[in-house]
mmCIF file of C-alpha atoms in Angstrom:
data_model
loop_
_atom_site.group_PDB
_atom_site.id
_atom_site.type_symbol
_atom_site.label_atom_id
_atom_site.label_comp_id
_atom_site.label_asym_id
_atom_site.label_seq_id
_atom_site.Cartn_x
_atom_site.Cartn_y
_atom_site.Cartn_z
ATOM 1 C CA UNK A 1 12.002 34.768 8.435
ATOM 2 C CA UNK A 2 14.451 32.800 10.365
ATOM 3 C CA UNK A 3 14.761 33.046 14.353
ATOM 4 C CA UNK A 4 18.293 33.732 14.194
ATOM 5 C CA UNK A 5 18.446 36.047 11.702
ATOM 6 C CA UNK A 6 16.178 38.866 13.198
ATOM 7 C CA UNK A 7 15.504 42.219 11.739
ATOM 8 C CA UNK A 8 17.615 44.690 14.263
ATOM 9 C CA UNK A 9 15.592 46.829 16.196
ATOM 10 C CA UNK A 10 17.517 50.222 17.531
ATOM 11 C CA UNK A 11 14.353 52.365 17.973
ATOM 12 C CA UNK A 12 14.138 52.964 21.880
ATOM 13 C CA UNK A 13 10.396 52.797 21.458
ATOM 14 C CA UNK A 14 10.329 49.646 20.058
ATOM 15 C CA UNK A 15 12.469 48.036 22.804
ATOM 16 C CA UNK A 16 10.362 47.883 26.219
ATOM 17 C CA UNK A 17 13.337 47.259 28.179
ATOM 18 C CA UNK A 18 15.275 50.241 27.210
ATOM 19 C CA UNK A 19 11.734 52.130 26.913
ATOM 20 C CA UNK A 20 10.993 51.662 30.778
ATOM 21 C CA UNK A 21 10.732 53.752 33.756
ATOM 22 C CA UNK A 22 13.689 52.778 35.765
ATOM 23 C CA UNK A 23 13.074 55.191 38.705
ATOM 24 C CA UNK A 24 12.976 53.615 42.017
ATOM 25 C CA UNK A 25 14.969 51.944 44.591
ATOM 26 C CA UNK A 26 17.981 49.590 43.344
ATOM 27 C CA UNK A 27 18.721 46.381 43.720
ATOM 28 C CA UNK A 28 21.077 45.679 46.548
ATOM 29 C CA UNK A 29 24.633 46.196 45.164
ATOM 30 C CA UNK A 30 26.632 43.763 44.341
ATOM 31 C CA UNK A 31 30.004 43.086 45.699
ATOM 32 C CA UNK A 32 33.034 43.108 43.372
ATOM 33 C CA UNK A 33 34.022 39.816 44.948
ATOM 34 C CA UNK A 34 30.639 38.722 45.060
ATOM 35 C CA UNK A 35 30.754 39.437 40.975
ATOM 36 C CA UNK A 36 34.019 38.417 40.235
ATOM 37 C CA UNK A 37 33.284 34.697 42.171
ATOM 38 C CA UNK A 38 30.097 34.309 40.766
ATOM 39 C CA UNK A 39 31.495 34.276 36.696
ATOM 40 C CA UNK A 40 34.194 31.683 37.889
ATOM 41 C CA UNK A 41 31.677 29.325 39.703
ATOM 42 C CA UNK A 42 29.571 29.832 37.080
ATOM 43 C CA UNK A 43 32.227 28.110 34.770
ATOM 44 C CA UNK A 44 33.453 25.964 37.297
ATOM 45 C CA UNK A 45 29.555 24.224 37.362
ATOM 46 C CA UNK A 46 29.656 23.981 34.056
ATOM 47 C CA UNK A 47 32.722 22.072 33.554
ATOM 48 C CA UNK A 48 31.258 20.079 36.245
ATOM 49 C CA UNK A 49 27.715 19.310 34.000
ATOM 50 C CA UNK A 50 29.843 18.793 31.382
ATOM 51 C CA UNK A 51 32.093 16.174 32.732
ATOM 52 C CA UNK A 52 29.482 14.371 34.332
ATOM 53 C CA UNK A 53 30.171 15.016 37.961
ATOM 54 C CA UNK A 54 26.161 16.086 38.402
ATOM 55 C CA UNK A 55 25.239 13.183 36.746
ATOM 56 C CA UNK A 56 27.547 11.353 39.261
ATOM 57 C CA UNK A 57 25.819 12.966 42.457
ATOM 58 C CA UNK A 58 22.459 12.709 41.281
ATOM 59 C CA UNK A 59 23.190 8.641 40.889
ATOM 60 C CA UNK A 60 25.535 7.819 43.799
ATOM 61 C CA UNK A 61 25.040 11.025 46.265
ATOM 62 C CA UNK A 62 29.276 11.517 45.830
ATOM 63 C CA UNK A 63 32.086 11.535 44.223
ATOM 64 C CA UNK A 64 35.298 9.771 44.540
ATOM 65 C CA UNK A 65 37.969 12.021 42.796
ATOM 66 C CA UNK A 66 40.728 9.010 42.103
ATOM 67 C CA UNK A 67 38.075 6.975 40.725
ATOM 68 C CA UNK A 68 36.286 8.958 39.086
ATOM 69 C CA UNK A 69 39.323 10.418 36.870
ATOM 70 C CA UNK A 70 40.401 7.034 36.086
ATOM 71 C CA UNK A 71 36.717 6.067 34.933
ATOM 72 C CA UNK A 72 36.096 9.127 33.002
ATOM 73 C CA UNK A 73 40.193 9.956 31.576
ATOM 74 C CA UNK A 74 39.549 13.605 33.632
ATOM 75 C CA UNK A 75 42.818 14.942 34.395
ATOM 76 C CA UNK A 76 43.117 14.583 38.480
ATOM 77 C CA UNK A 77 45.581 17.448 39.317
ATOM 78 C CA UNK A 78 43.188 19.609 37.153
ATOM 79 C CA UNK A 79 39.881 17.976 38.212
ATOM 80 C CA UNK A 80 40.883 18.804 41.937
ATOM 81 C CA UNK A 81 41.490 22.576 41.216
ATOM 82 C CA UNK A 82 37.427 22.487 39.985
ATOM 83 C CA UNK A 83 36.653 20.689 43.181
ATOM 84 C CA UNK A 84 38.624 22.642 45.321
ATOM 85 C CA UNK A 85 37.052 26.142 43.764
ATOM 86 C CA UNK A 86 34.199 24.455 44.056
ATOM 87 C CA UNK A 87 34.231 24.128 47.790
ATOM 88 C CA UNK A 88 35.693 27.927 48.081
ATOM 89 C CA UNK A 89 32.253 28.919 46.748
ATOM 90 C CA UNK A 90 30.158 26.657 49.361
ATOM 91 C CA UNK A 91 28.793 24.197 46.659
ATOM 92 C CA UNK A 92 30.967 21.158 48.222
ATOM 93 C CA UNK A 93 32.651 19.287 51.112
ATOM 94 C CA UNK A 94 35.055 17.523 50.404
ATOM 95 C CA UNK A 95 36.153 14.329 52.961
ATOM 96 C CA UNK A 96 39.551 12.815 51.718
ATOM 97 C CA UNK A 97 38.912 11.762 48.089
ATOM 98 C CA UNK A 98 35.468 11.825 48.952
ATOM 99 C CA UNK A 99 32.812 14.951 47.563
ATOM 100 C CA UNK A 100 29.490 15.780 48.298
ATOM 101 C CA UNK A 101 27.105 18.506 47.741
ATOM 102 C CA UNK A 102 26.255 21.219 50.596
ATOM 103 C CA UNK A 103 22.915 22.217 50.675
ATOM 104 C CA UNK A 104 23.742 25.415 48.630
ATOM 105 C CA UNK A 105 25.289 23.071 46.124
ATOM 106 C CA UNK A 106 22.367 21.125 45.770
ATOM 107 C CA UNK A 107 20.590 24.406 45.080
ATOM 108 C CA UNK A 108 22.836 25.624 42.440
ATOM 109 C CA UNK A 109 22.619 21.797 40.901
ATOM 110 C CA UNK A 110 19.071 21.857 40.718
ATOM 111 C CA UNK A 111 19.387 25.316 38.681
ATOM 112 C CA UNK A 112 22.298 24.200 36.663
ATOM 113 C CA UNK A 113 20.526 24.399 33.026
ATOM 114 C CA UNK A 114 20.556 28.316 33.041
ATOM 115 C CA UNK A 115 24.680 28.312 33.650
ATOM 116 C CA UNK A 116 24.763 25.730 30.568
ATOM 117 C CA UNK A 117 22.667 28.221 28.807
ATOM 118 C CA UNK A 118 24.815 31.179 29.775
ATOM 119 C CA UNK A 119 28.343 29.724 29.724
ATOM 120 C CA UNK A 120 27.922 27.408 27.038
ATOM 121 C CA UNK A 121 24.951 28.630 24.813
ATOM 122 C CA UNK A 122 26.135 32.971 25.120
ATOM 123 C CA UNK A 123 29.702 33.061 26.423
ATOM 124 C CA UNK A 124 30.779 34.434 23.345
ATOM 125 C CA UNK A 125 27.944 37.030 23.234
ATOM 126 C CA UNK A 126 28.889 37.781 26.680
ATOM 127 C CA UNK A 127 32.452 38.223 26.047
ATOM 128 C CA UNK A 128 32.374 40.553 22.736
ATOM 129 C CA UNK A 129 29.349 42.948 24.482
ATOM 130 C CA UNK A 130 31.855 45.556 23.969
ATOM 131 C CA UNK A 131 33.206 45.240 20.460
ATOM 132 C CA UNK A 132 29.038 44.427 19.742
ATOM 133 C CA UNK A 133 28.120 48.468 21.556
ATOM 134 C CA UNK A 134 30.929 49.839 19.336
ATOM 135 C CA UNK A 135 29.625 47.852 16.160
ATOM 136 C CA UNK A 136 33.106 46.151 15.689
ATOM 137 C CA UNK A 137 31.573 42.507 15.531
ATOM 138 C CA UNK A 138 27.746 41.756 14.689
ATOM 139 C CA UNK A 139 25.507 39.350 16.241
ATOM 140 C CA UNK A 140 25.143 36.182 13.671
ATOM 141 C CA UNK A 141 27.983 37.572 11.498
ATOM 142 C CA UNK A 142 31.195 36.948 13.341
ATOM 143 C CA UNK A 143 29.925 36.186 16.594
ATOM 144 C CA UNK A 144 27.366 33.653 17.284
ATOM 145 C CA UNK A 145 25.696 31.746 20.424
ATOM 146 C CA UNK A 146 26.102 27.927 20.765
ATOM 147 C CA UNK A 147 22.299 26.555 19.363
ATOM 148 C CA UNK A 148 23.392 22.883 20.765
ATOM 149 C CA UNK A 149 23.961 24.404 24.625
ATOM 150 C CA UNK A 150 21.599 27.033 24.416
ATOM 151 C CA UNK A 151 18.857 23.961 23.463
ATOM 152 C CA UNK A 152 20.908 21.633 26.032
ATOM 153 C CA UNK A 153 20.245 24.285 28.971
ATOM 154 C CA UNK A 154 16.340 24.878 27.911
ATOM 155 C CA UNK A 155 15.872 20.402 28.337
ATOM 156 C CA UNK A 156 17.770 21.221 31.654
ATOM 157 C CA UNK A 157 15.762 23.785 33.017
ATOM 158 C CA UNK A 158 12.505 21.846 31.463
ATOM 159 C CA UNK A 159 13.232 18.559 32.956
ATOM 160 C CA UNK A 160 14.300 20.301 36.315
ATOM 161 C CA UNK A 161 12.009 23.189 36.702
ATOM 162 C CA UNK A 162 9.462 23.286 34.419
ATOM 163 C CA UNK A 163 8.140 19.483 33.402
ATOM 164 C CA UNK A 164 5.683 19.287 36.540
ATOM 165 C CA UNK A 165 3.541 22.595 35.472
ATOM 166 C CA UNK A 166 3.436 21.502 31.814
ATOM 167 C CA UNK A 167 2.048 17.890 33.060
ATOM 168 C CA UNK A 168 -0.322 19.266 35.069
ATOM 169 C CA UNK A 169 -1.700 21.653 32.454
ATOM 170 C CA UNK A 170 -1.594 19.010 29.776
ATOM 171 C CA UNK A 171 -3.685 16.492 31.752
ATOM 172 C CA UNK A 172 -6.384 18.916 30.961
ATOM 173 C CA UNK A 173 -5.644 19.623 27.005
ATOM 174 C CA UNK A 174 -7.315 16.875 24.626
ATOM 175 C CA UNK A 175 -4.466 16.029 21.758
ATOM 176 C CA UNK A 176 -3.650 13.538 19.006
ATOM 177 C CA UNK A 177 -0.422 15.122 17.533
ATOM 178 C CA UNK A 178 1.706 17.761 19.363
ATOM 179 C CA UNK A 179 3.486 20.006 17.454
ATOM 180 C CA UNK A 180 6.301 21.460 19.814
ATOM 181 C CA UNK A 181 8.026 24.491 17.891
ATOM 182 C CA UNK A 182 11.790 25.647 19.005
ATOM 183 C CA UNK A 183 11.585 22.273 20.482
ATOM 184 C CA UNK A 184 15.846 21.909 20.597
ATOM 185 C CA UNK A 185 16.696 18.915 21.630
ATOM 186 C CA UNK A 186 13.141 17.222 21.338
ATOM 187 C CA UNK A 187 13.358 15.950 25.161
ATOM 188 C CA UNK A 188 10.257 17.807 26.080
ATOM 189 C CA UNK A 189 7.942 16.476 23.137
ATOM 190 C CA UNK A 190 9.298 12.836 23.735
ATOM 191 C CA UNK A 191 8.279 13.249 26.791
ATOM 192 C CA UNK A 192 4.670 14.375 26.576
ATOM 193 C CA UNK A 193 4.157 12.195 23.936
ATOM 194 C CA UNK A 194 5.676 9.216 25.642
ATOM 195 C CA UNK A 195 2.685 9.870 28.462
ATOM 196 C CA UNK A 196 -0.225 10.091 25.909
ATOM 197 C CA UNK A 197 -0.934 6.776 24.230
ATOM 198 C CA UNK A 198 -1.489 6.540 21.019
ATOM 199 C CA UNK A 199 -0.617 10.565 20.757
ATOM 200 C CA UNK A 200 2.490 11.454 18.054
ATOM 201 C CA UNK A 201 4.722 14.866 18.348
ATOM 202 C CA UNK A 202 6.612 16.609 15.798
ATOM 203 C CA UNK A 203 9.672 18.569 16.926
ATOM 204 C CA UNK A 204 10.529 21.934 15.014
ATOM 205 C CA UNK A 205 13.741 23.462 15.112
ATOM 206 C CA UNK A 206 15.956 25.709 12.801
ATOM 207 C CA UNK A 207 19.022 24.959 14.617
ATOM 208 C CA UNK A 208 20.873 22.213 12.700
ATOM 209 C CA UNK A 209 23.306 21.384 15.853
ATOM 210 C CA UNK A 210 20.138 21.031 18.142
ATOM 211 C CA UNK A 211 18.237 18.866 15.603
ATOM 212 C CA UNK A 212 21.080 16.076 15.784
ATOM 213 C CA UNK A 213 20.925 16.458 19.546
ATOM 214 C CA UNK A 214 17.131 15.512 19.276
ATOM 215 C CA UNK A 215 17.422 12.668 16.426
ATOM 216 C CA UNK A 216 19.795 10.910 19.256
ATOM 217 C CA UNK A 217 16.884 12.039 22.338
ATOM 218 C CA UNK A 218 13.918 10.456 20.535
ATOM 219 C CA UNK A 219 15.933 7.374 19.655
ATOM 220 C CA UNK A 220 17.279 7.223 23.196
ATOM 221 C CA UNK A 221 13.776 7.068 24.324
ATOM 222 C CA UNK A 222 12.385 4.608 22.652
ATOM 223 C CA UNK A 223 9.954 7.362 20.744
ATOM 224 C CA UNK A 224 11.218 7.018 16.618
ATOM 225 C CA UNK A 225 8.001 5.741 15.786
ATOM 226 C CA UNK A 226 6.113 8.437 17.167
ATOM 227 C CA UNK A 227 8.046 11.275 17.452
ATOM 228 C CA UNK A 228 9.781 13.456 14.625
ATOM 229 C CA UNK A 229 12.458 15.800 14.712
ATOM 230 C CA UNK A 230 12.563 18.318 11.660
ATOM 231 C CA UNK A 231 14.883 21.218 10.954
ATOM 232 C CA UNK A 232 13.593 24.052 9.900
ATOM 233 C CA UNK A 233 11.869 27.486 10.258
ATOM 234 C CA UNK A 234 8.674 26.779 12.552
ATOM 235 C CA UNK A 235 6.448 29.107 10.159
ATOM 236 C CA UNK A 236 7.823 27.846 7.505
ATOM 237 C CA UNK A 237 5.289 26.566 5.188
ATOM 238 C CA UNK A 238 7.149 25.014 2.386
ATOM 239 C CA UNK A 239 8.077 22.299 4.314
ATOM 240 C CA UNK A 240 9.379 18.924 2.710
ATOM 241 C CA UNK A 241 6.586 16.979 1.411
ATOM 242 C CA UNK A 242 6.793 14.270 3.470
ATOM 243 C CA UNK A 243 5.885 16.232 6.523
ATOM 244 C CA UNK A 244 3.165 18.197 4.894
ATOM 245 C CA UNK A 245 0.317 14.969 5.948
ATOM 246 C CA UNK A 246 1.991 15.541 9.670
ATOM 247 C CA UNK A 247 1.599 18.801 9.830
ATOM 248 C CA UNK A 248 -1.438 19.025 8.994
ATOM 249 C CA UNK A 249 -3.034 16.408 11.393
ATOM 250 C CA UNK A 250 -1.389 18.846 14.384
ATOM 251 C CA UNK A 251 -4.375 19.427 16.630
ATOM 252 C CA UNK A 252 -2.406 21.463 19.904
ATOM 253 C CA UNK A 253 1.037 23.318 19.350
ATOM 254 C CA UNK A 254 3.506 24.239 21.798
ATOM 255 C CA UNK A 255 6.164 26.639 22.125
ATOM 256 C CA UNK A 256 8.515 27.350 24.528
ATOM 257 C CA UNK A 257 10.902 30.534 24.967
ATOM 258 C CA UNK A 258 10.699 31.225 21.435
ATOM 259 C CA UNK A 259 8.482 33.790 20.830
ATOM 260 C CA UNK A 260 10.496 36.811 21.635
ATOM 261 C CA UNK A 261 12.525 35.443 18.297
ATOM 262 C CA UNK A 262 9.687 35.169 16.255
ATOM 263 C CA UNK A 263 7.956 38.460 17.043
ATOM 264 C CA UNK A 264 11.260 40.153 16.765
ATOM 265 C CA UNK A 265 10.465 42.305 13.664
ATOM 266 C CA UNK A 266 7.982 45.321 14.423
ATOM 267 C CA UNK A 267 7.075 45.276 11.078
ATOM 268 C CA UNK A 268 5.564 41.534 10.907
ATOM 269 C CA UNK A 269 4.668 41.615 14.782
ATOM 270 C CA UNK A 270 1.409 41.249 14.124
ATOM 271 C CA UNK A 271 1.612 38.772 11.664
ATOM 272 C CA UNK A 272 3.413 35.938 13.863
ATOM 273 C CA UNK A 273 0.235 34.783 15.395
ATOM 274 C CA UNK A 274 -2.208 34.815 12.738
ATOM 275 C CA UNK A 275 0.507 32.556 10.573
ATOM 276 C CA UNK A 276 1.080 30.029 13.137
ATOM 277 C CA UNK A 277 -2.675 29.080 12.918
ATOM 278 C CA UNK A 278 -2.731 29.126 8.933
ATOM 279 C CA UNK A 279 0.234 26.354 9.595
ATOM 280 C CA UNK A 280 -1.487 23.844 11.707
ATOM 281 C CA UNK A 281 -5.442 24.849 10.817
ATOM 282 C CA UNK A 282 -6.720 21.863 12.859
ATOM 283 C CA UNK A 283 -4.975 23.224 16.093
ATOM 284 C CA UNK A 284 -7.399 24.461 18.759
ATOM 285 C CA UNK A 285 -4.896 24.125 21.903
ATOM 286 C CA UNK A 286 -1.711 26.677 21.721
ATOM 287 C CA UNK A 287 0.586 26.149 24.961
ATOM 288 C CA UNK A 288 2.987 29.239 24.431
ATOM 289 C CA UNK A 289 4.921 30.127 27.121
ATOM 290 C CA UNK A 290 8.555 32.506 27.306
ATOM 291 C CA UNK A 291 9.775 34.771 30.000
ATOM 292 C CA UNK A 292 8.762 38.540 29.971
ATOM 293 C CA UNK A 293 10.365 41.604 30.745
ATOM 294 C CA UNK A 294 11.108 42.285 34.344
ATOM 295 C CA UNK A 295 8.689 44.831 36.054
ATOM 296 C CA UNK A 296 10.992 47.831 37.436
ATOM 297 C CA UNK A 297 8.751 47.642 41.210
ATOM 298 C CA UNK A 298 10.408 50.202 44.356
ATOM 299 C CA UNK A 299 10.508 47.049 46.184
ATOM 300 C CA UNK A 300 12.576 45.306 43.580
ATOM 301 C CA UNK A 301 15.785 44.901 45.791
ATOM 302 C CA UNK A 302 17.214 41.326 44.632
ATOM 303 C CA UNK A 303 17.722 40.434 41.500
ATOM 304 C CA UNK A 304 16.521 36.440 40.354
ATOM 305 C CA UNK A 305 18.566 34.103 38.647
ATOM 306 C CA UNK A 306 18.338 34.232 34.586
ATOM 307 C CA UNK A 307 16.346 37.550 34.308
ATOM 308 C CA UNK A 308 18.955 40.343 34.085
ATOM 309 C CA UNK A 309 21.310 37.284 31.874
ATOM 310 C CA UNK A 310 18.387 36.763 29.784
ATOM 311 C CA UNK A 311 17.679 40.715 29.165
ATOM 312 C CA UNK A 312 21.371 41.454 28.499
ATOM 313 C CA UNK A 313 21.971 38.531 25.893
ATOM 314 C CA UNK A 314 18.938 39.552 23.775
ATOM 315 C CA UNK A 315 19.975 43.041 23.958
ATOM 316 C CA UNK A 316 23.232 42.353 22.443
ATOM 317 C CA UNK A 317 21.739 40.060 20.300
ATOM 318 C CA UNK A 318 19.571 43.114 19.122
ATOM 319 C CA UNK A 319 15.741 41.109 19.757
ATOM 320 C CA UNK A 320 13.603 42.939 21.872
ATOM 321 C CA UNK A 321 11.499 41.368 24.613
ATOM 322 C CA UNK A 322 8.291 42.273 25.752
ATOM 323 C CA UNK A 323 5.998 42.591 28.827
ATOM 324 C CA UNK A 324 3.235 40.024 30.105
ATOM 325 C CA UNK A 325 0.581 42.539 29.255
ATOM 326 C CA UNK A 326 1.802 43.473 25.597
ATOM 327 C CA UNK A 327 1.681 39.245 24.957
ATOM 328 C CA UNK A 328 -1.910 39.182 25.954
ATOM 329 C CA UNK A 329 -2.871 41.967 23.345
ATOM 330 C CA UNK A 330 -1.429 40.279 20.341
ATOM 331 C CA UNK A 331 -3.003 37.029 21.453
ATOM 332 C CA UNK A 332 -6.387 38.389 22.138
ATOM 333 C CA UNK A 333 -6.038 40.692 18.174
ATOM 334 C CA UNK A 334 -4.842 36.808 16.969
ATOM 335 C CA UNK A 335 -8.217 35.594 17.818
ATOM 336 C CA UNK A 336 -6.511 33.497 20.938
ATOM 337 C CA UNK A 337 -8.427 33.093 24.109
ATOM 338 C CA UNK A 338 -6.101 33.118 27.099
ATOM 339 C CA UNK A 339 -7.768 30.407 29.460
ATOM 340 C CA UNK A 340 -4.999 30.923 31.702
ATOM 341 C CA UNK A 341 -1.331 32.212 32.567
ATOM 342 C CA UNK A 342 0.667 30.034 34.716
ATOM 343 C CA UNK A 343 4.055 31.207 36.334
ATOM 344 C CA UNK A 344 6.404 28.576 34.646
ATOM 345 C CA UNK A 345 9.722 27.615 36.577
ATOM 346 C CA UNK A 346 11.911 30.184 35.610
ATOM 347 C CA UNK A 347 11.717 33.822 36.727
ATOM 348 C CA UNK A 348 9.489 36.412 35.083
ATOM 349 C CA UNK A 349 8.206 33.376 33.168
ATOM 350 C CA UNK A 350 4.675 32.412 32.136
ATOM 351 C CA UNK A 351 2.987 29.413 30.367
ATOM 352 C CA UNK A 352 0.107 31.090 28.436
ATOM 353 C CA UNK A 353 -2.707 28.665 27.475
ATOM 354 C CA UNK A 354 -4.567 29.951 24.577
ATOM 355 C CA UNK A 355 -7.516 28.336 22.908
ATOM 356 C CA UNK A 356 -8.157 29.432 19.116
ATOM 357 C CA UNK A 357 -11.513 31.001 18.565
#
């Protein structure tokens, strides 16, 4: 099994999203303005990220449009039609050639790995929902999300929004070599490892675009001596030889947003959990954390960032999700003690540490 290339699941019953009670009060509408404004400053951030105006704020506190288009060979007239949509939208002020973030810009900024996950990981998922419904196009077939972004946005949102929970649970996990599985872009691993000395990490990936991302992150870092990045399936164990000795010595194994992929089969559901611990035998600690379905409540009237984005891509992408309580089950029938759950950054999301019994 890979984790993008899921077994289809178009049983209601088998889907908890579709399968829920969705009586109750609704979430405040939205606006067709308010909708139509919020795809185009969604792409208009993006560009930014990807052009390295954030970067640019989060070093100097501004940006100086002349300059930096020279610098950077950004196309001015054009650069100033992102800045000046960008101020429409509240996320700017803008002082002669001189730009700076309002406070709701330095918001949006703070959040901006889940637009590089949407716009660049699942715009085309996004864009062909329709021809998907009608069967015209298939997911992985003919139209496919971007692995590179949709690891890029996940390092984001880590190194943003989640890297300050994981530290503080790690401090209290004992480890020698981390196995970190779905790791993308390997920034995460490097990381932890990087903090522990004398501790090695092993990032897992199937995505061959993320991989190469992650060979140039651990060298970046100073971590090729310690930390690996390997392409392939994370339960996978016909592994290359020469990573058999390292994945052996694995003693705690992370995961991160992944597992929704690998327990996307109802048929081998059950199976996921037990296999990960025949694949690292010595590992006691498991961190596994993703974001769950999101509880229909009557006093649900605001919707969160990521949550509704998150249910509708892997709806189209035809992997069901699943609620907090349902994880807990196959953990405990996996023989995984659940020390804790810790709300994790993103919405609806929870960092599950497990211990194996």
């Amino acid at each position: 099994m890979t984790v993008t290339d899921v077994t289809r699941t178009d049983r209601i019953e088998d889907n908890p999203v579709l399968a829920q009670d969705w009586r109750g009060r609704a979430p405040l509408p939205m606006s067709a303005d308010s909708a139509f404004n919020g795809y185009i400053a969604a792409n208009v951030l993006f560009a930014l990220n990807r052009l390295g105006v954030l970067a640019e704020f989060e070093s100097a506190g501004f940006v100086d449009v002349s300059a930096f288009c020279a610098e950077h060979s950004v196309d001015e007239p054009m650069f100033r039609s992102f800045v000046h949509a960008a101020r429409s939208f509240g996320h700017v002020s803008v002082d002669g050639d001189k730009v700076t973030l309002t406070e709701a810009g330095r918001e949006v900024v703070r959040m901006h790995g889940f637009f590089t996950w949407a716009v660049g990981g699942y715009n085309e998922v996004f864009a062909n929902a329709g021809p998907l419904a009608l069967g015209e196009r298939t997911y992985s077939q003919d139209v496919l999300r971007d692995e590179g972004m949709v690891a890029l946005g996940s390092a984001q949102c880590d190194r943003e929004l989640m890297a300050h929970i994981l530290d503080g649970v790690l401090a209290e996990v004992d480890f020698s070599v981390l196995a970190d599985l779905g790791s993308g872009t390997s920034a995460r691993v490097s990381r932890v490892v990087g903090g522990r000395p004398g501790a090695r990490g092993l990032g897992l990936d199937i995505s061959g675009p993320a991989t190469e991302i992650a060979h140039r992150t651990i060298a970046a870092a100073g971590m090729a001596e310690r930390v690996s990045a390997i392409q392939a399936d994370v339960l996978d164990v016909v592994l290359a030889q020469e990573h058999r000795a390292a994945i052996a010595e694995v003693d705690a194994v992370m995961s991160f947003f992944l597992l929704h992929d690998l327990l996307a089969n109802p048929a081998t559901r059950r199976d996921i959990l037990p296999r990960m611990r025949e694949v690292f035998p010595k590992a006691r600690t498991f961190l596994l954390a993703d974001t769950v379905i999101r509880p229909r409540r009557d006093d649900d009237a605001t919707l969160p960032v990521f949550s509704t984005g998150f249910e509708l891509a892997h709806a189209l992408m035809g992997v069901p999700l699943h609620t907090k309580e349902a994880y807990e089950q196959l953990f405990a029938e996996a023989g995984l003690h659940l020390r804790r759950a810790v709300p994790f950054g993103a919405p609806h999301s929870w960092l599950f540490v497990l211990e194996a019994r």
